[in-house]
Tab-separated table of C-alpha atoms and ligand atoms in Angstrom:
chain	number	residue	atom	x	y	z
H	1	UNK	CA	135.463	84.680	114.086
H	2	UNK	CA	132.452	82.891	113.069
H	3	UNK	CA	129.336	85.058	113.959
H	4	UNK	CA	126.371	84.302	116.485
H	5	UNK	CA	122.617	85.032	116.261
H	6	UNK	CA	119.622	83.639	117.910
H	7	UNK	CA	116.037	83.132	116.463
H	8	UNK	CA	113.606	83.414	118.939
H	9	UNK	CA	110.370	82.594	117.559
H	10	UNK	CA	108.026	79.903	118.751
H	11	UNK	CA	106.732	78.811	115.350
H	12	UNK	CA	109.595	75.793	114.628
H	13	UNK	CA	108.927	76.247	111.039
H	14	UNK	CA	109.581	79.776	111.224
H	15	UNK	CA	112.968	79.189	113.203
H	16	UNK	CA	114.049	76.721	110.795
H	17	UNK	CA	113.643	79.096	108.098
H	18	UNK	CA	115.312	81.745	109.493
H	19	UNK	CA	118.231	79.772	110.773
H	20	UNK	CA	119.002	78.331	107.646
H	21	UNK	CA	118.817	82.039	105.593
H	22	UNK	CA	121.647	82.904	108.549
H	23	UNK	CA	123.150	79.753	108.614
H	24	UNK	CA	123.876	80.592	104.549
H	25	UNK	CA	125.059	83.977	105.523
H	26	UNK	CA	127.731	82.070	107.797
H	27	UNK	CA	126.039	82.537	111.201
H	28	UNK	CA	126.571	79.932	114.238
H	29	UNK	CA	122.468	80.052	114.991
H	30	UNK	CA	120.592	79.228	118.581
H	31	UNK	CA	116.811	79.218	118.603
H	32	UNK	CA	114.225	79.918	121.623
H	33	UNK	CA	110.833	79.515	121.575
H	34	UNK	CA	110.265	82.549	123.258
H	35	UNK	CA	111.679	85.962	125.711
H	36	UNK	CA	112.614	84.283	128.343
H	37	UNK	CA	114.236	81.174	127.135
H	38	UNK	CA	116.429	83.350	124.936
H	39	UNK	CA	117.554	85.628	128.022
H	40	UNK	CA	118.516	82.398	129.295
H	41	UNK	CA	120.441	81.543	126.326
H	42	UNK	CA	121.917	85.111	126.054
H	43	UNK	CA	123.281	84.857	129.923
H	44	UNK	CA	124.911	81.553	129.532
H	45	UNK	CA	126.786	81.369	126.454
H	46	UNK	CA	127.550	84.424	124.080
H	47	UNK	CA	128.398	86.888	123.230
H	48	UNK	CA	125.414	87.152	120.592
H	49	UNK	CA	125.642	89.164	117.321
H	50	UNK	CA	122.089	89.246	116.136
H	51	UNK	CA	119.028	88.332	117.477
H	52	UNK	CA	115.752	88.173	115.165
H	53	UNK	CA	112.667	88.447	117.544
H	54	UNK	CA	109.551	87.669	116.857
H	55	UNK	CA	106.781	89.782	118.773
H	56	UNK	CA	103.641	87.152	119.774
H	57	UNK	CA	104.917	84.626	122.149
H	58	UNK	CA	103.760	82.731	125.044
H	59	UNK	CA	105.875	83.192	128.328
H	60	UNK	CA	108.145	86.804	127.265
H	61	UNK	CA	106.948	88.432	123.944
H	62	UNK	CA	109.328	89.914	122.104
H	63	UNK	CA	108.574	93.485	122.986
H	64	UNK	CA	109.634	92.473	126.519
H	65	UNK	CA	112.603	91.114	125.665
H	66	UNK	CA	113.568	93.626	123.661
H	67	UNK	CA	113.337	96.107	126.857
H	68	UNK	CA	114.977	93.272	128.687
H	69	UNK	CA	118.131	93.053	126.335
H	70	UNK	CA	118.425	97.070	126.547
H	71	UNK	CA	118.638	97.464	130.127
H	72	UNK	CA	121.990	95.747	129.817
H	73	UNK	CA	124.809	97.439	128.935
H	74	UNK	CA	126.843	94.393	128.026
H	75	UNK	CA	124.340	93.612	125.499
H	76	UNK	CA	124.599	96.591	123.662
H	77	UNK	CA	126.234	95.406	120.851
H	78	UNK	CA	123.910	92.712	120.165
H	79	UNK	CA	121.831	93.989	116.956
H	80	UNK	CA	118.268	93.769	117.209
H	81	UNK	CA	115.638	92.836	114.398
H	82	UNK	CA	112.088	91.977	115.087
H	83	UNK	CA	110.637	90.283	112.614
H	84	UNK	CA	106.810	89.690	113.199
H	85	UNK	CA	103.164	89.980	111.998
H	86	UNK	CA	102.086	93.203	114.147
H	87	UNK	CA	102.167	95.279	110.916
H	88	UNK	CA	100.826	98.484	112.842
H	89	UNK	CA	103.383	101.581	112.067
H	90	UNK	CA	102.425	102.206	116.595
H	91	UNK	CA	103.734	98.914	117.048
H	92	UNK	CA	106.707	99.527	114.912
H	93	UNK	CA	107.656	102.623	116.606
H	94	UNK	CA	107.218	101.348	120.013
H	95	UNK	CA	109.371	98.457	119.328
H	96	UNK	CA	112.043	101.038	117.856
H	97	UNK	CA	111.694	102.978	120.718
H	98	UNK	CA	112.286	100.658	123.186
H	99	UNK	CA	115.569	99.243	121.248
H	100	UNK	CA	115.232	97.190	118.532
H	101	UNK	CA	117.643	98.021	115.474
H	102	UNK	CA	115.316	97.230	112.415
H	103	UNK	CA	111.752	95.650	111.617
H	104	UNK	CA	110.965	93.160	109.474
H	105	UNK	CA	106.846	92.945	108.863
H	106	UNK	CA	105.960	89.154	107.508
H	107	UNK	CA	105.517	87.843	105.126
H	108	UNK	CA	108.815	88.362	104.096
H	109	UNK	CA	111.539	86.455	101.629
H	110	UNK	CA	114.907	86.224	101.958
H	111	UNK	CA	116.126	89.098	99.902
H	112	UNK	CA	114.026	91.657	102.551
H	113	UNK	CA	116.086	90.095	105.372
H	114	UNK	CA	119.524	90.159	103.521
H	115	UNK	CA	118.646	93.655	102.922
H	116	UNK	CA	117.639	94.787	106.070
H	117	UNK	CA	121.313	93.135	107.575
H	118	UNK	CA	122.731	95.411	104.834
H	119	UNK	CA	121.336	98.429	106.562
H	120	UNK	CA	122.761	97.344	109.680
H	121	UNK	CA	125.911	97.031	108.279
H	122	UNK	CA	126.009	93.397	109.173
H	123	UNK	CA	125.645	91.147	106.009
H	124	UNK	CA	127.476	88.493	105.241
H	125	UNK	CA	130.041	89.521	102.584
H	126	UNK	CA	128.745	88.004	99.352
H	127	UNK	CA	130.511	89.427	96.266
X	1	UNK	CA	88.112	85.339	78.428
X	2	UNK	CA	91.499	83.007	77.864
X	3	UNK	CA	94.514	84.873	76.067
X	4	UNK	CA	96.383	82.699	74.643
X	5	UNK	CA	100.528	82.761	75.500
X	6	UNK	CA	101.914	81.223	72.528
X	7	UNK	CA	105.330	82.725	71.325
X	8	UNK	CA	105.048	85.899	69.212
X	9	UNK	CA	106.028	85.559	65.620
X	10	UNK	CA	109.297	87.032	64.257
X	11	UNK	CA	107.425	89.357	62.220
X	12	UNK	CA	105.006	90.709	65.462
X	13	UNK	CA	108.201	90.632	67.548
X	14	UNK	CA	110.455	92.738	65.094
X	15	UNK	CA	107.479	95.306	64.556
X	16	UNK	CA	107.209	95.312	68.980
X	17	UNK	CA	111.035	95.704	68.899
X	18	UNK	CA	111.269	98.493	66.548
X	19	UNK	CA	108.401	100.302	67.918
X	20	UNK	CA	110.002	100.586	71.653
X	21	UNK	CA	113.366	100.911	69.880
X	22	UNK	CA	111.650	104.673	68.372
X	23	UNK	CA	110.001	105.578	70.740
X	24	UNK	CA	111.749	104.684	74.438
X	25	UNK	CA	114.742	103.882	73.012
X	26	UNK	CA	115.274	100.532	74.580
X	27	UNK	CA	116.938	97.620	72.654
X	28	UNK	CA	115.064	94.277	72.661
X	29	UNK	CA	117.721	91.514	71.645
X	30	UNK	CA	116.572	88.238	69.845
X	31	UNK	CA	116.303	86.453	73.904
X	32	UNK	CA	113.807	88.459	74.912
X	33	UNK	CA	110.482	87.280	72.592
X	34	UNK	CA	109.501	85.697	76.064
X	35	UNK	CA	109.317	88.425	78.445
X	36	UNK	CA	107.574	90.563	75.432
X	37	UNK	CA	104.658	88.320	74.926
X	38	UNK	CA	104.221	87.792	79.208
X	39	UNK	CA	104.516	91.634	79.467
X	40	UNK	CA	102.107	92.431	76.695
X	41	UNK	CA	99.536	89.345	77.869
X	42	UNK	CA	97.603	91.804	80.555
X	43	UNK	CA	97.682	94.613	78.126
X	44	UNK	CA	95.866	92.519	75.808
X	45	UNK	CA	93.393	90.834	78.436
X	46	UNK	CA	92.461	94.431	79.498
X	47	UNK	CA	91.925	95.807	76.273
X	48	UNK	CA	89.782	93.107	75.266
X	49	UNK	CA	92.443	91.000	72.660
X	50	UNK	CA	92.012	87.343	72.363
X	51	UNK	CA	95.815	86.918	72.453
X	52	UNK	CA	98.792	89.085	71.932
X	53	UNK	CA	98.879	88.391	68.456
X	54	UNK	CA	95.644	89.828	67.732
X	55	UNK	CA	96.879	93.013	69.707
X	56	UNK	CA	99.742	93.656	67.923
X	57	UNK	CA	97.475	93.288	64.617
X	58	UNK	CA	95.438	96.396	66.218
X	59	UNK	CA	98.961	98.255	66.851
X	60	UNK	CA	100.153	97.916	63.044
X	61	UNK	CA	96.835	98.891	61.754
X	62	UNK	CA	96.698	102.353	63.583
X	63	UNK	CA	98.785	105.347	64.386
X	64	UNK	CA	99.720	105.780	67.549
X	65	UNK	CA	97.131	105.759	70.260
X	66	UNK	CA	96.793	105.030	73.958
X	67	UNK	CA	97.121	101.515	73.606
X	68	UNK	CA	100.674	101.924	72.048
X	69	UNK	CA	101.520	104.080	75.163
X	70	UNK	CA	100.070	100.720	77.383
X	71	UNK	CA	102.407	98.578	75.465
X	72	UNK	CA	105.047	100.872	75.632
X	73	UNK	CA	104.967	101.488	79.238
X	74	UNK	CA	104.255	97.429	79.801
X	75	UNK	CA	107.323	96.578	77.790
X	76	UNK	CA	110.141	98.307	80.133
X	77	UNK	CA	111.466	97.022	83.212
X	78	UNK	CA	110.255	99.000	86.357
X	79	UNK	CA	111.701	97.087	89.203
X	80	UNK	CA	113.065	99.138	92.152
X	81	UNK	CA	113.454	99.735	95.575
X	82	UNK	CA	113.204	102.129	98.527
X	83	UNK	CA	117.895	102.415	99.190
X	84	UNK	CA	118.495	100.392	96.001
X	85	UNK	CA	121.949	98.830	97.505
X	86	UNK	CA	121.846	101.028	100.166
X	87	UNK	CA	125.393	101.631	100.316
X	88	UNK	CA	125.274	104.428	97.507
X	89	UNK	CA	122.745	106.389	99.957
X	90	UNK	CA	124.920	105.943	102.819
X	91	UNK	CA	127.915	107.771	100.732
X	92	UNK	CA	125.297	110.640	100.093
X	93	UNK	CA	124.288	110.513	103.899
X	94	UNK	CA	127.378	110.648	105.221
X	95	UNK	CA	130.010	112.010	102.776
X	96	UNK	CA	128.848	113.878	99.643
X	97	UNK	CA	125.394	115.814	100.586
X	98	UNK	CA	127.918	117.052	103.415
X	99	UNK	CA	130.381	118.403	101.874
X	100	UNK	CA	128.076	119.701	98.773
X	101	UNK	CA	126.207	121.368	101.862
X	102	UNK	CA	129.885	123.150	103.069
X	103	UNK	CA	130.206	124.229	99.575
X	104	UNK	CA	127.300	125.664	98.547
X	105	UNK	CA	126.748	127.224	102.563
X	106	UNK	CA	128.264	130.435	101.953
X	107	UNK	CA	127.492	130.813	97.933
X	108	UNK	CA	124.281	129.751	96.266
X	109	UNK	CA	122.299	127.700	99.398
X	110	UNK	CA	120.859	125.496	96.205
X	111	UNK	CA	121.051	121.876	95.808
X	112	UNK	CA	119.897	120.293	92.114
X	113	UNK	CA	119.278	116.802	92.473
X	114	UNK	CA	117.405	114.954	89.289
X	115	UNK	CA	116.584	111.213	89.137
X	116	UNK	CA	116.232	110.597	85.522
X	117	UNK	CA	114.924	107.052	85.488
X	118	UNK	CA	112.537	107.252	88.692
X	119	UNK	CA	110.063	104.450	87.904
X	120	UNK	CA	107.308	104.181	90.949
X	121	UNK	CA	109.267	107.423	93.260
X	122	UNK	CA	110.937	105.116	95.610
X	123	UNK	CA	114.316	106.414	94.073
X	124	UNK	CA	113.441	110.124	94.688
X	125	UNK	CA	111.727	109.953	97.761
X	126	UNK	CA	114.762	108.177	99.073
X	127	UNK	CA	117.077	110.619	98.319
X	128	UNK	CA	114.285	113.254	100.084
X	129	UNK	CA	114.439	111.345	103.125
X	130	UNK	CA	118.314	111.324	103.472
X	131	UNK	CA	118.048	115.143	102.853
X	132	UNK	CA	115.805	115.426	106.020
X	133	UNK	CA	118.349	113.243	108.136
X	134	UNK	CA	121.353	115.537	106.726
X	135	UNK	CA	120.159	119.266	106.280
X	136	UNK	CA	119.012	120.300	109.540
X	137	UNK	CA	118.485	123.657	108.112
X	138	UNK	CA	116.466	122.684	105.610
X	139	UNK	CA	114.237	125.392	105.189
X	140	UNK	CA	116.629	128.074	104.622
X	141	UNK	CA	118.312	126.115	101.801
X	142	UNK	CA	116.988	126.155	98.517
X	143	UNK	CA	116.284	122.490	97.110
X	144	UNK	CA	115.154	121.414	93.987
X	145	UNK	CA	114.478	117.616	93.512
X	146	UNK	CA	113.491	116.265	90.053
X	147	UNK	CA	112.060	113.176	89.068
X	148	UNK	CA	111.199	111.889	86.003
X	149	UNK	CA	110.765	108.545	83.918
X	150	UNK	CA	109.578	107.595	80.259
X	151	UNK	CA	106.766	106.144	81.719
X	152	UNK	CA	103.504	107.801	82.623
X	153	UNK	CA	102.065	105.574	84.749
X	154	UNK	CA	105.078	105.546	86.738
X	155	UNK	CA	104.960	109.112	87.025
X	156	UNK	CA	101.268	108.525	88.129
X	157	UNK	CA	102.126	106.156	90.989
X	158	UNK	CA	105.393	108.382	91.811
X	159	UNK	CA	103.159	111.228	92.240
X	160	UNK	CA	100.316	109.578	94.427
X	161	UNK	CA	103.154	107.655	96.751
X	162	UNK	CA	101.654	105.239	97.835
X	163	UNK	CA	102.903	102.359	98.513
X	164	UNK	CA	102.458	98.444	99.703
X	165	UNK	CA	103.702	96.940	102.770
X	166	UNK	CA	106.014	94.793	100.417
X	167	UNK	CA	107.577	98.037	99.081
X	168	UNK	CA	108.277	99.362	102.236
X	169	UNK	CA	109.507	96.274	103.622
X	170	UNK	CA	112.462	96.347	101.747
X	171	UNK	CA	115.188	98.113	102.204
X	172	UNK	CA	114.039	100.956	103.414
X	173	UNK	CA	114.924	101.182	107.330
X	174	UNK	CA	112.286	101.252	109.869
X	175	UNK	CA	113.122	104.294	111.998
X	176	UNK	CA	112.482	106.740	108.260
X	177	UNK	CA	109.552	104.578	107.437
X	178	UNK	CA	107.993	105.498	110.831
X	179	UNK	CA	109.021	109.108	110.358
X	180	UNK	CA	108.210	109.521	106.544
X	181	UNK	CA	105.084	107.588	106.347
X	182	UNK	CA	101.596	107.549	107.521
X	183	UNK	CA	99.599	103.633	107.475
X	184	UNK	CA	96.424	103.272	105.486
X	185	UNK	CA	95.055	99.420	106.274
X	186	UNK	CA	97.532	97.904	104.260
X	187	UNK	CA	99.046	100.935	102.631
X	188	UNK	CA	101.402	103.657	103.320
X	189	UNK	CA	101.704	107.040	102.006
X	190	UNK	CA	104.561	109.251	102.071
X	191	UNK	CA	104.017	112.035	104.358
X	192	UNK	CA	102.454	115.256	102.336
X	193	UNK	CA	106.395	117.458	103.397
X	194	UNK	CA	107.946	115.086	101.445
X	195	UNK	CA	106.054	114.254	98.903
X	196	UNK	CA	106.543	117.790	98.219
X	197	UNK	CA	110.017	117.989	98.067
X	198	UNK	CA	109.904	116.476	94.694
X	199	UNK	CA	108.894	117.484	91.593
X	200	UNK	CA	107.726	114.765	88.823
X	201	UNK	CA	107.317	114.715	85.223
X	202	UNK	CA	107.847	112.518	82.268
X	203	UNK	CA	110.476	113.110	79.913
X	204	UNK	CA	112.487	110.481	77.759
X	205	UNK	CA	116.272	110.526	78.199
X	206	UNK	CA	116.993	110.168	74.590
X	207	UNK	CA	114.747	113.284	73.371
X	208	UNK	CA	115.363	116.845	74.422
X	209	UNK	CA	116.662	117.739	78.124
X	210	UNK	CA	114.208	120.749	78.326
X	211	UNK	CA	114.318	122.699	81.798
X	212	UNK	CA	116.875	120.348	82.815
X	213	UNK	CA	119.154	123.294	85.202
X	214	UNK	CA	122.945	122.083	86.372
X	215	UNK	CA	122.566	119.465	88.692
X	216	UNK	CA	124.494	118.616	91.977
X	217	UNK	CA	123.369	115.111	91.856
X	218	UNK	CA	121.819	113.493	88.761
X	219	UNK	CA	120.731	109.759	88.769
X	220	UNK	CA	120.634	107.371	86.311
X	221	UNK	CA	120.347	103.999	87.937
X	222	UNK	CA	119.512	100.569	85.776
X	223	UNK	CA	118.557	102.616	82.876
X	224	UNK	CA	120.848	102.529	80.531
X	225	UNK	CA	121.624	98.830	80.605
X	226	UNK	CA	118.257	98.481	78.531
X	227	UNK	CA	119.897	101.186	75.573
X	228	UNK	CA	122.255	100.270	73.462
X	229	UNK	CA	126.116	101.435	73.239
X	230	UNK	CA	125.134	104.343	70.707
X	231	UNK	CA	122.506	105.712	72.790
X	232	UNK	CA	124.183	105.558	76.298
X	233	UNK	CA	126.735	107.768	74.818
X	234	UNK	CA	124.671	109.977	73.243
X	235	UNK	CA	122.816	110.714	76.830
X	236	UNK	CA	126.404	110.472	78.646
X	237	UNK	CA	127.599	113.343	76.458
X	238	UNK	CA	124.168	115.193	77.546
X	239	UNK	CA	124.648	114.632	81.358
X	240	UNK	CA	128.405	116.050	80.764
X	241	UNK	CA	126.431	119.586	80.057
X	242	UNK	CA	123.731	119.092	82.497
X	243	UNK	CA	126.354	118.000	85.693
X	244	UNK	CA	128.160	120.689	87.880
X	245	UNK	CA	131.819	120.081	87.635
X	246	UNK	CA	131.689	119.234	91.600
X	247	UNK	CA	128.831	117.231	91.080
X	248	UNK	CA	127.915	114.023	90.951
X	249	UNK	CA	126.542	110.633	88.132
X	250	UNK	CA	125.144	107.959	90.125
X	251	UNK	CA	124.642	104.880	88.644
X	252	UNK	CA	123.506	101.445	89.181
X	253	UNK	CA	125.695	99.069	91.048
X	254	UNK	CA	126.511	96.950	88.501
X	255	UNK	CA	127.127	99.766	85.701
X	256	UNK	CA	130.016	102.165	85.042
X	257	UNK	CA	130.996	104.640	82.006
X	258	UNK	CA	134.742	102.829	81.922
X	259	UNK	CA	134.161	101.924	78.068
X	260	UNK	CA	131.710	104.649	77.203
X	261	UNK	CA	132.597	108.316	77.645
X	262	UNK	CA	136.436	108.758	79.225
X	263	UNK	CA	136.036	112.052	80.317
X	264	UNK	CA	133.989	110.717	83.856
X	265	UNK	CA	136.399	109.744	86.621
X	266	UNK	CA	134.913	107.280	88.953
X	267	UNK	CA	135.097	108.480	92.625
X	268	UNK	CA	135.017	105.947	95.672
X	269	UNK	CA	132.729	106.615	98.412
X	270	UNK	CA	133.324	103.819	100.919
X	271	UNK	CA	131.403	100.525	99.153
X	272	UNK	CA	129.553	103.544	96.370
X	273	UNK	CA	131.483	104.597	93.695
X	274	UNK	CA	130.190	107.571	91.593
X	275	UNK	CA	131.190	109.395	88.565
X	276	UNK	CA	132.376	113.366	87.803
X	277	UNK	CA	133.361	115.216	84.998
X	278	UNK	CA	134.971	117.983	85.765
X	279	UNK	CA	137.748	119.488	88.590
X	280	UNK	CA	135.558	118.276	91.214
X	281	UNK	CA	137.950	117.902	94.264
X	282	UNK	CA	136.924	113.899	94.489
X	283	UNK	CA	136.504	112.534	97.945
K	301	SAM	C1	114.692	99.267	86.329
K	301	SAM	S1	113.919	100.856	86.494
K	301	SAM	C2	115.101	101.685	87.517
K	301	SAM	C3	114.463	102.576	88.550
K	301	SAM	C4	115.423	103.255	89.508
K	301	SAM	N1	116.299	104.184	88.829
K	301	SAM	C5	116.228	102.240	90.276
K	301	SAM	O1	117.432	102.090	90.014
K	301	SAM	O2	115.681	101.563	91.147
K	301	SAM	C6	114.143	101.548	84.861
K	301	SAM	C7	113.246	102.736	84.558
K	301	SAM	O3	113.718	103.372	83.374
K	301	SAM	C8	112.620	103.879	82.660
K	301	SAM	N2	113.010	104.128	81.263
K	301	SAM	C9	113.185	103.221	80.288
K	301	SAM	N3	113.520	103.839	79.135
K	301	SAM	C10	113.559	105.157	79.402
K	301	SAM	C11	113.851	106.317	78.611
K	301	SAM	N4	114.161	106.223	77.326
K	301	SAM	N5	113.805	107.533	79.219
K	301	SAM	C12	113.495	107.638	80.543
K	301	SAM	N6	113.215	106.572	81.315
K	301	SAM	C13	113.249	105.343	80.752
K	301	SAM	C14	111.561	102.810	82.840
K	301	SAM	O4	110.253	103.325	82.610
K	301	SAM	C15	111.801	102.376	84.299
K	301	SAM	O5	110.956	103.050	85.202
């Protein structure tokens, strides 16, 4: 079954990148612009895979959506990466203690993120 | 002050070649004039050489001196990574530093680990954060955890670990850089308890394995793709002596001994596959 993730970030350039690195990878990719639009998206349709969360954004911030998603048990499965300027090691442990699954600080390339999906057992599988 | 990049003569190339060939053992084939001149270019602008040319005129008119070491150390490859393919460390996390631990429990409470090709430390310090996730008992065990590298400024960096936010940003997951590292601005240092854990020094693979005890775990990632046939033999035959029959090669992912020494049987860990020598009991 094809797999689902959703970029919510509310740079467009940003989301465009990251789709297409997952859309290579064989992902089925959603964006949001920010928190709360991507709850929205998570409620309606689903279930979601892998979400890659950026922290800074107007409405819901990542952070809070990150709590959000991990009140819910039925999300509990959906992998968590936050991938974001705030490149404080505080802000990187609050963000793994309130859920999130890995951390991505930008900049970043491709080969960090492919990497980082490795760790969460969840790459694509390229020979 | 412009260096100059043009392409190294045959004659400056083959006297480059046969000086890393003597003394780091690495093979330079006919394709690689390229990367020798861009690798030697800094060397040259920081000694004060109008081009690499001129540079290699002050290496064949002296013995050896530092700036033989520079070129040297500038010639090899150093590229790495904090859980290089990560699955190899997973095997170690969740299969083979477990059972070595069950082994060794009631006996000897010692664990040899040596990375022999540990470029910048992200190799060792690795395998010295998985041993904090899997030991809980750490202090009662006794742990030795070598490092070493041909290259002294790599032992230099190793040893000071630290480390920029591009380093740690690969690879390495999030959860062990928050508990192994402390920030600086833009840098991060390992924490002082594991920095300790490991022991660095600089020793060339293809000279004498002095002080080297029986090892549990020995790695020799990417290193000995850069030697040719000959010589990875020769240092095959010495890690034969130098690995516990229960214990462990770990190479890099795209290397193997098949074709090189028959006596190592390769061993499947999941998506790692190491090599043993001797009546190990596998898997
Ligand atoms: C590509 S790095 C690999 C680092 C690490 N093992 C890894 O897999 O990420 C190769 C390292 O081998 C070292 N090296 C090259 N020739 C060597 C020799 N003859 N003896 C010991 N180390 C050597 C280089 O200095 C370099 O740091």
């Amino acid at each position: 079954m094809t797999k689902k993730a959703l970029v919510i970030d509310d740079s467009r350039a940003m989301r465009t990148i990251l789709s297409g690195i997952l859309g290579e990878l064989g992902y089925e990719v959603e964006g949001a612009e920010d928190g709360g639009q991507a709850l929205l998206i998570l409620n309606s349709g689903g279930p979601f895979d892998l979400a890659l969360v950026d922290w800074n954004m107007p409405q819901m911030t990542g952070y809070d959506f990150v709590c959000e998603v991990r009140e819910e048990p039925r999300f509990a499965d959906l992998r968590l990466v936050m991938v974001t300027t705030e490149n404080e090691i505080s802000r990187m442990s609050e963000a793994l203690e309130a859920g999130a699954d890995e951390y991505i600080m930008k900049p970043f390339n491709k080969e960090m993120l492919l990497e980082k999906l490795m760790l969460l057992g969840i790459e694509a599988d390229r020979d | 002050m412009r260096v100059e990049t043009s392409e190294l003569a045959q004659a400056d190339f083959d006297f480059v070649r046969a000086l890393v060939k003597q003394h780091s053992s690495i093979s330079l084939d006919d394709s690689k004039g390229y990367l020798i001149s861009s690798r030697l270019l800094p060397v040259a602008r920081g000694e004060g050489f109008e081009s690499v040319a001129k540079l290699i005129a002050h290496l064949r008119s002296r013995a050896h001196t530092r700036v033989h070491t520079q070129v040297l150390e500038a010639v090899a490859t150093t590229e790495t990574s904090f859980f290089r393919d990560f699955h190899p460390y997973e095997a170690l996390r969740d299969q083979v530093i477990p059972d070595l631990l069950r082994k060794r429990r009631e006996t000897t409470r010692m664990l040899n680990i040596w990375c022999g090709a540990c470029s910048s430390g992200q190799e060792p310090y690795s395998v010295a954060m998985v041993l904090r996730q899997v030991v809980p008992d750490i202090d009662t065990w006794t742990i030795q955890l070598l490092a070493s590298d041909f290259s002294g400024a790599m032992i230099e960096r190793a040893r000071d670990g630290i480390f920029k936010q591009l380093e740690v940003n690969r690879g390495l997951p999030a959860h062990l850089l928050v508990r192994n590292f402390d920030q600086h601005g833009a840098s991060w240092w390992i924490k002082e308890e594991v920095k300790r854990m490991v022991t660095f020094f600089q020793l060339n693979l293809d000279r004498e394995w002095t002080c080297i005890p029986q090892v549990d775990l020995l790695f020799l990632r990417n290193v000995l793709i850069y030697f040719d046939v000959e010589t990875r033999r020769r240092i095959l035959r010495k890690v034969r002596r130098h690995l516990r029959p229960d214990g462990f090669l770990i190479m890099g992912g795209a290397e193997t001994t098949l074709s090189l020494d028959d006596s190592f049987k390769r061993v499947q860990f999941g998506r790692a596959a190491f090599y043993q020598t001797g009546e190990g009991s596998g898997a």
